Amino acid sequence: MSSLEEPLSFDKLRSMSTIDRIQRFSAGACWPRGDDRGMGNCWIEGRSCSTFNSCNEDYEEYTGEAFPWRRHVRDVSEGDAFNRRASSLSKNRMKFGHVCDLRYLPDHQYSSKCNDRGTRGITNKFLKGLPKFVKIVEVGPRDGLQNEKNIVLTSVKIELIQRLLSSGLPVVEATSFVSPKWVPQLADAKDVMKAVCNVENARLPVLTPNLKGFEAAVAAGAKEVAVFASASESFSKSNINCSIEESLVRYRAVCHAAMELSVPVRGYVSCVVGCPVEGAIPPSKVAYVAKELYNMGCFEISLGDTIGVGTPGTVVPMLEAVMAVVPAEKLAVHFHDTYGQSLPNILVSLQMGISTVDSSVAGLGGCPYAKGASGNVATEDVVYMLTGLGVKTNVDLAKLMLAGDFINEHLGRQSGSKTAIALSRVTADASKI
C-alpha cells in the first residue's frame, strides 16, 4: 500500500520524514484530473499557466522596496488618551496582558507609488484584485474553546463574546448545540446564547449538528445557525458519526426548518485539503460537498483546513474546483496554523477573490476529532496582515488584543498570536526606555 493509500493517524504523521509529508499532502498528490487540472489564466495577472501545472512567464527583476513602516512619536496628550481608552476596556492588567502601543502598528498601508514604473506595474499585479474589505468571522468562543480540557466558566464565555463584539468584529460564533457527551465544554450553550442573543447589531451564529440541535438553538434565541459536513468520509464518521451523504440528509432537514423561520444557515466543509486518516483530499470531493450545502440553502460556505496541512500550492486547486460550482462571494476560508501556513493561505485566497476569513482570537482552537491539529489562525495576526495590505476590517486591534488577554488569563497561557506577542514585547521594551 502506497503512502497515499495508507490510512494516516497524527501519531504516525509525526514520525514521517519531511519528504514523506510533502509527498503525501503536496498539490501533486491531489491535483484535479482532466479539465479540472488546468489553471486557465491563473490567479495572478501576468502569468499564463498550462493545463499541466507548468507555467510560462516572462521573468522580470523585482527590486521593489519593502513595506514602509514608521514609528511615531506621540505627544503626552495622545498617550494619555490612549491609556484612558485602554484602561476603560480592562481595569486590571492580566498575567499575560498588554496594551497595544499604536506607535508600532503600520500607520501606512502599502502603496505602490514609486519612481520605477516597471516595479510599480509588478506590485500592482500582486495587489490588484485584493478586496477592499474583508469580513472576519470570529470562531474563538466556539471552535477555539471546544477543545479545552478544563471547563471555562459560562460567565467568562459571555464576557469574551462581549469583548470580541466591542472590538468591531461583525460576526462572532457563540457556541454549539451539540450533545454535552461529545463536547462537554459547550454544555452551557443554552445559557450562553440566552445571555448574548439580544445584543444589538451583532451576528452570533451557533453550530447545530442536526434538527434537534437546531430546535434547541432557536429556543435559546439563536438567529443564525451553521451546519458542518466533511470532504473526508473517514473524518465524517469519526466527527459526526455518519457518512457524508447521511450528514447531507440531516442538513437538508435543518435548512428546510430554518427557511420556514427565516433563519440564515452557514455551511462548513472540513478537511478540504487533508485528512488525518485519508491523507490528501481531492478538490472534486470538496467541490461536491460545498455545492450540496449551497444548493440546500446555505448562504455562505466556509472551507476548513481542519488539520492545517494546506499550502498555497494545495489551496489554489481546491478553491478553483469549489469556485467552479459556488460563487466566490459565497465562500469563506478557515485555516488552522499547524504548519504555519495560514497567513499565506489566506493571502492567496484573497487574490483568488475570497473576502471572508474565519479566525480565532489568540489562536485558540484545535479539533477534538483530529488529534494533533493546532489552533486556528489568530485573529490578531489576520487583522495585522490585512491592515498592512490596506484592506479594511473595521476591527480595533487594541481592543481585540485585550479580549485575547482576557481569555488567556483565564486559560493560564500565553497568546497563540505572534502579533500579540510581538507587540507586547515592543511595548514592554519601550516602557524601559
XYZ file of C-alpha atoms in Angstrom:
433
model
C 0.000 0.000 0.000
C 1.479 3.374 -1.027
C 1.847 6.334 1.289
C -1.106 7.969 -0.426
C -3.348 4.969 0.083
C -2.351 4.009 3.602
C -4.566 5.479 6.360
C -2.645 8.038 8.368
C -3.035 8.999 12.017
C -1.490 12.121 13.510
C 0.773 9.994 15.680
C 2.164 8.424 12.527
C 2.374 11.810 10.832
C 4.884 12.970 13.433
C 7.178 10.042 12.682
C 7.117 10.567 8.921
C 10.085 12.190 7.255
C 9.719 15.682 5.842
C 9.855 14.311 2.299
C 7.092 11.780 3.042
C 4.892 14.520 4.466
C 5.429 16.751 1.436
C 4.646 13.899 -0.946
C 1.509 12.931 0.949
C -0.021 16.390 1.205
C 1.524 18.132 -1.802
C -0.509 19.648 -4.598
C 0.599 16.832 -6.872
C -0.857 14.235 -4.522
C -4.389 15.502 -5.008
C -4.220 17.526 -8.219
C -7.527 17.565 -10.116
C -7.833 15.277 -13.082
C -8.767 16.185 -16.615
C -10.298 19.584 -17.235
C -10.215 20.459 -13.536
C -6.466 20.254 -13.607
C -5.902 23.403 -15.631
C -5.481 26.748 -14.002
C -6.654 28.682 -17.057
C -5.259 32.194 -16.975
C -4.205 31.620 -13.394
C -4.998 33.762 -10.374
C -2.122 36.181 -10.721
C -2.269 38.554 -13.652
C 0.670 38.316 -15.974
C 1.171 34.586 -15.517
C -0.015 32.131 -18.098
C -0.449 28.563 -16.893
C -0.946 25.444 -18.932
C -3.224 22.577 -18.007
C -0.227 20.535 -16.948
C 0.677 22.528 -13.868
C 3.597 24.231 -15.549
C 3.899 27.956 -16.084
C 5.441 30.076 -18.796
C 6.087 33.565 -17.614
C 8.235 36.493 -18.559
C 10.879 36.959 -15.946
C 11.155 40.479 -14.587
C 13.546 41.735 -11.966
C 11.699 42.718 -8.826
C 13.539 45.357 -6.898
C 10.632 46.945 -5.035
C 11.332 48.305 -1.615
C 9.867 46.658 1.462
C 6.686 47.833 3.134
C 7.289 51.250 4.703
C 6.856 51.101 8.471
C 7.453 54.058 10.718
C 7.488 54.679 14.431
C 5.613 57.754 15.530
C 6.495 59.921 18.485
C 3.256 60.952 20.136
C 2.833 63.845 22.479
C 1.731 63.332 26.059
C -1.913 64.133 25.392
C -2.120 61.429 22.717
C -0.526 58.891 25.041
C -2.859 59.775 27.901
C -5.910 59.487 25.650
C -4.875 56.053 24.524
C -4.130 54.875 28.038
C -7.523 56.083 29.264
C -9.163 54.186 26.418
C -7.260 51.011 27.203
C -7.952 51.387 30.900
C -11.684 51.639 30.275
C -11.540 48.322 28.465
C -9.651 46.467 31.169
C -9.420 47.670 34.771
C -6.808 45.127 35.697
C -3.703 44.152 33.811
C -3.722 40.442 33.030
C -0.964 37.985 33.755
C -0.070 37.890 30.075
C -1.679 41.230 29.390
C -0.505 44.103 27.304
C -1.860 47.260 25.797
C -1.254 47.588 22.084
C 1.042 50.569 21.511
C -0.141 52.196 18.299
C 3.318 53.627 17.628
C 4.365 50.211 16.409
C 1.429 49.495 14.133
C 1.688 50.173 10.397
C 0.332 53.706 10.050
C 0.861 53.488 6.354
C -0.779 50.852 4.216
C 1.150 49.521 1.269
C 1.492 51.990 -1.584
C 2.859 51.146 -4.988
C 3.821 54.766 -5.700
C 7.465 54.760 -6.676
C 9.772 56.177 -9.304
C 10.307 52.866 -11.071
C 7.369 52.394 -13.426
C 8.273 48.768 -14.089
C 8.372 47.942 -10.375
C 5.054 49.707 -9.846
C 3.497 47.568 -12.558
C 4.653 44.362 -10.895
C 3.408 45.382 -7.458
C 0.081 46.430 -8.951
C -0.276 42.941 -10.421
C 0.328 41.452 -6.994
C -2.078 43.704 -5.094
C -4.704 44.264 -7.767
C -7.744 42.167 -7.057
C -7.386 42.151 -3.274
C -10.731 43.019 -1.691
C -11.075 46.482 -0.170
C -12.868 44.991 2.822
C -12.622 41.559 4.446
C -15.292 40.221 6.764
C -13.753 38.349 9.679
C -15.810 35.606 11.294
C -14.539 35.118 14.852
C -14.799 31.469 15.904
C -12.899 31.624 19.211
C -15.830 31.174 21.626
C -16.913 28.002 19.840
C -14.168 26.446 17.722
C -11.490 27.979 19.911
C -12.768 26.729 23.266
C -14.340 23.396 22.327
C -11.045 21.543 22.663
C -10.136 22.946 26.092
C -9.925 20.210 28.729
C -10.672 22.464 31.679
C -14.222 23.763 31.663
C -14.379 27.530 31.094
C -16.946 29.334 33.237
C -20.118 30.413 31.455
C -19.625 33.973 32.668
C -16.150 34.029 31.100
C -17.515 32.845 27.750
C -20.192 35.528 27.831
C -17.703 38.282 28.616
C -15.339 37.022 25.910
C -18.127 37.295 23.334
C -18.985 40.800 24.517
C -15.346 41.910 24.340
C -14.950 40.487 20.826
C -18.058 42.292 19.646
C -16.807 45.548 21.171
C -13.628 45.271 19.073
C -15.686 45.675 15.922
C -15.858 42.057 14.783
C -19.033 41.738 12.685
C -19.634 38.025 13.323
C -18.810 36.020 16.452
C -19.656 32.319 16.519
C -21.037 31.977 20.034
C -21.355 28.274 20.817
C -22.563 24.890 19.580
C -25.733 22.970 20.353
C -24.154 19.540 20.319
C -24.530 16.746 22.830
C -22.594 17.500 26.060
C -21.474 13.877 25.888
C -19.363 14.672 22.831
C -18.269 18.242 23.636
C -18.545 18.846 27.418
C -17.003 22.296 27.106
C -20.113 23.590 25.326
C -22.715 22.033 27.612
C -23.750 25.555 28.667
C -24.759 26.581 25.126
C -28.298 27.451 26.185
C -27.151 29.771 28.981
C -24.519 31.462 26.822
C -26.955 32.067 23.994
C -29.683 33.477 26.225
C -27.191 35.934 27.696
C -25.992 37.362 24.377
C -28.807 36.818 21.897
C -30.265 40.304 22.356
C -27.044 42.241 21.702
C -27.876 44.840 19.068
C -26.201 44.841 15.656
C -24.434 41.550 16.363
C -24.389 38.353 14.371
C -23.944 35.396 16.718
C -24.291 32.133 14.771
C -24.259 28.779 16.586
C -23.356 25.333 15.339
C -26.218 22.821 15.019
C -25.405 19.219 14.031
C -28.990 18.135 13.432
C -32.645 19.136 13.640
C -32.743 18.600 17.405
C -29.799 20.932 17.878
C -31.412 23.491 15.578
C -34.645 23.490 17.568
C -32.723 23.899 20.841
C -30.713 26.782 19.376
C -33.784 28.653 18.162
C -35.492 28.122 21.521
C -32.454 29.706 23.218
C -32.681 32.775 20.994
C -30.298 31.964 18.135
C -30.978 33.999 14.996
C -28.359 32.334 12.793
C -27.038 28.769 12.689
C -24.362 26.711 10.984
C -24.071 23.100 9.852
C -20.846 21.198 9.264
C -20.016 18.487 6.751
C -16.727 16.907 5.759
C -14.998 16.247 2.463
C -13.469 13.138 4.043
C -15.619 10.065 4.537
C -13.452 8.805 7.386
C -13.456 12.118 9.214
C -17.215 12.461 8.791
C -17.741 9.121 10.520
C -15.377 9.926 13.386
C -16.560 13.511 13.850
C -20.339 13.277 13.469
C -20.805 9.508 13.392
C -22.309 9.285 9.920
C -21.306 9.189 6.255
C -21.085 12.301 4.095
C -24.377 11.510 2.373
C -26.113 10.853 5.683
C -24.882 14.187 7.016
C -26.222 15.988 3.953
C -29.654 14.454 4.539
C -29.585 15.821 8.105
C -28.625 19.272 6.936
C -31.331 19.444 4.300
C -33.819 18.965 7.116
C -32.126 21.726 9.136
C -32.073 24.092 6.156
C -35.742 23.416 5.422
C -36.718 24.160 9.015
C -34.509 27.254 9.069
C -36.029 28.552 5.853
C -39.513 28.369 7.330
C -38.353 30.519 10.253
C -36.190 32.839 8.097
C -33.068 31.764 10.000
C -29.865 32.047 7.903
C -27.719 28.900 7.683
C -23.963 28.864 7.151
C -22.248 25.723 5.931
C -18.846 24.361 6.913
C -16.762 21.854 4.967
C -13.922 20.271 6.954
C -10.766 18.531 5.729
C -10.731 20.485 2.467
C -7.031 19.798 1.862
C -6.065 16.845 4.018
C -7.481 14.300 6.446
C -5.668 12.639 9.387
C -6.908 9.265 8.137
C -7.165 9.505 4.349
C -4.324 11.905 3.619
C -4.741 14.305 0.710
C -8.336 15.090 -0.274
C -9.149 15.549 -3.994
C -10.582 19.022 -4.762
C -13.507 17.398 -6.568
C -14.758 15.948 -3.260
C -14.624 19.348 -1.609
C -16.475 20.912 -4.531
C -19.212 18.280 -4.327
C -19.928 18.839 -0.640
C -19.741 22.635 -0.976
C -22.167 22.584 -3.897
C -24.632 20.396 -1.992
C -24.585 22.764 1.000
C -25.021 25.771 -1.264
C -27.886 24.175 -3.175
C -29.757 23.300 0.017
C -29.780 26.958 1.040
C -26.588 27.792 2.947
C -25.890 31.484 2.369
C -22.135 31.023 2.865
C -19.767 28.058 2.747
C -16.657 28.056 4.932
C -13.845 25.834 3.655
C -11.792 24.478 6.540
C -8.278 23.054 6.541
C -9.015 21.163 9.744
C -5.539 19.766 10.361
C -3.597 22.678 8.907
C -1.610 20.802 6.252
C -2.548 23.111 3.381
C -0.145 25.343 1.478
C -0.872 27.822 -1.315
C 0.025 25.030 -3.717
C -2.831 22.845 -2.456
C -5.264 25.624 -1.573
C -5.319 27.071 -5.109
C -6.578 23.933 -6.906
C -9.086 23.314 -4.109
C -10.501 26.819 -4.425
C -10.566 26.568 -8.201
C -12.655 23.428 -8.012
C -15.095 24.915 -5.496
C -15.364 28.270 -7.252
C -16.437 26.432 -10.391
C -19.667 25.400 -8.610
C -20.150 28.020 -5.864
C -19.722 31.806 -6.387
C -16.594 33.234 -4.757
C -18.654 35.803 -2.834
C -20.451 32.929 -1.110
C -17.222 31.339 0.134
C -15.073 31.786 3.239
C -11.771 30.198 4.267
C -10.946 28.668 7.633
C -7.309 27.726 8.230
C -5.589 26.045 11.150
C -1.962 27.005 11.680
C -0.356 23.617 12.355
C 2.441 24.205 9.846
C 2.443 27.999 9.974
C 0.778 28.272 6.577
C -2.439 30.085 7.499
C -1.457 33.619 6.510
C -0.012 32.693 3.095
C -3.087 30.541 2.504
C -5.352 33.452 3.395
C -3.422 35.807 1.138
C -3.656 33.517 -1.871
C -7.367 33.050 -1.152
C -7.874 36.819 -1.197
C -6.028 37.008 -4.502
C -8.472 34.477 -5.890
C -11.499 36.530 -4.868
C -12.386 35.337 -1.359
C -13.336 38.139 1.038
C -14.470 36.302 4.194
C -11.984 34.781 6.640
C -12.586 32.716 9.777
C -10.149 33.161 12.650
C -9.858 32.755 16.397
C -8.718 35.282 18.980
C -5.274 34.438 20.412
C -5.085 31.478 18.014
C -7.364 29.378 20.200
C -8.575 26.066 18.883
C -7.887 22.611 17.658
C -10.209 19.760 16.882
C -11.219 17.033 19.358
C -11.505 14.578 16.455
C -8.231 15.462 14.721
C -5.514 14.679 17.246
C -2.530 16.978 16.929
C -4.289 19.707 14.959
C -3.178 23.064 16.319
C -5.254 26.189 16.808
C -6.937 28.381 14.260
C -5.101 31.274 12.695
C -5.059 34.096 15.240
C -7.482 36.932 14.552
C -4.852 39.444 15.679
C -2.420 38.144 13.033
C -5.064 38.317 10.304
C -6.028 41.889 11.220
C -2.369 42.954 11.330
C -1.658 41.485 7.886
C -4.785 42.969 6.311
C -4.018 46.385 7.813
C -0.570 46.244 6.241
C -2.160 45.442 2.874
C -4.545 48.373 3.140
C -7.561 46.059 3.445
C -10.233 47.270 5.858
C -11.747 45.049 8.558
C -13.293 47.642 10.921
C -11.652 45.768 13.803
C -9.869 47.672 16.564
C -6.669 45.709 17.112
C -6.068 47.183 20.574
C -9.478 46.079 21.821
C -9.058 42.709 20.124
C -5.776 42.127 21.934
C -7.404 42.988 25.245
C -10.026 40.326 24.532
C -7.158 37.913 23.898
C -5.528 38.916 27.184
C -8.791 38.273 28.964
C -9.264 34.702 27.769
C -5.556 33.842 28.049
C -5.614 34.915 31.683
C -8.467 32.529 32.391
C -6.825 29.712 30.446
C -3.477 30.349 32.137
C -1.407 30.572 28.994
C 0.350 32.946 26.653
C -1.331 34.105 23.467
C -1.019 31.988 20.338
C -0.905 35.171 18.264
C 2.529 36.185 17.003
C 1.289 39.736 16.567
C 0.057 39.942 20.158
C 3.331 38.543 21.498
C 5.476 40.841 19.356
C 3.534 43.990 20.216
C 3.633 43.021 23.872
C 7.426 42.748 23.758
C 7.815 46.017 21.880
C 5.615 47.833 24.361
C 7.483 46.277 27.286
C 10.841 47.307 25.794
C 9.603 50.831 25.148
C 8.488 51.176 28.764
C 12.094 50.563 29.898
C 13.448 53.486 27.916
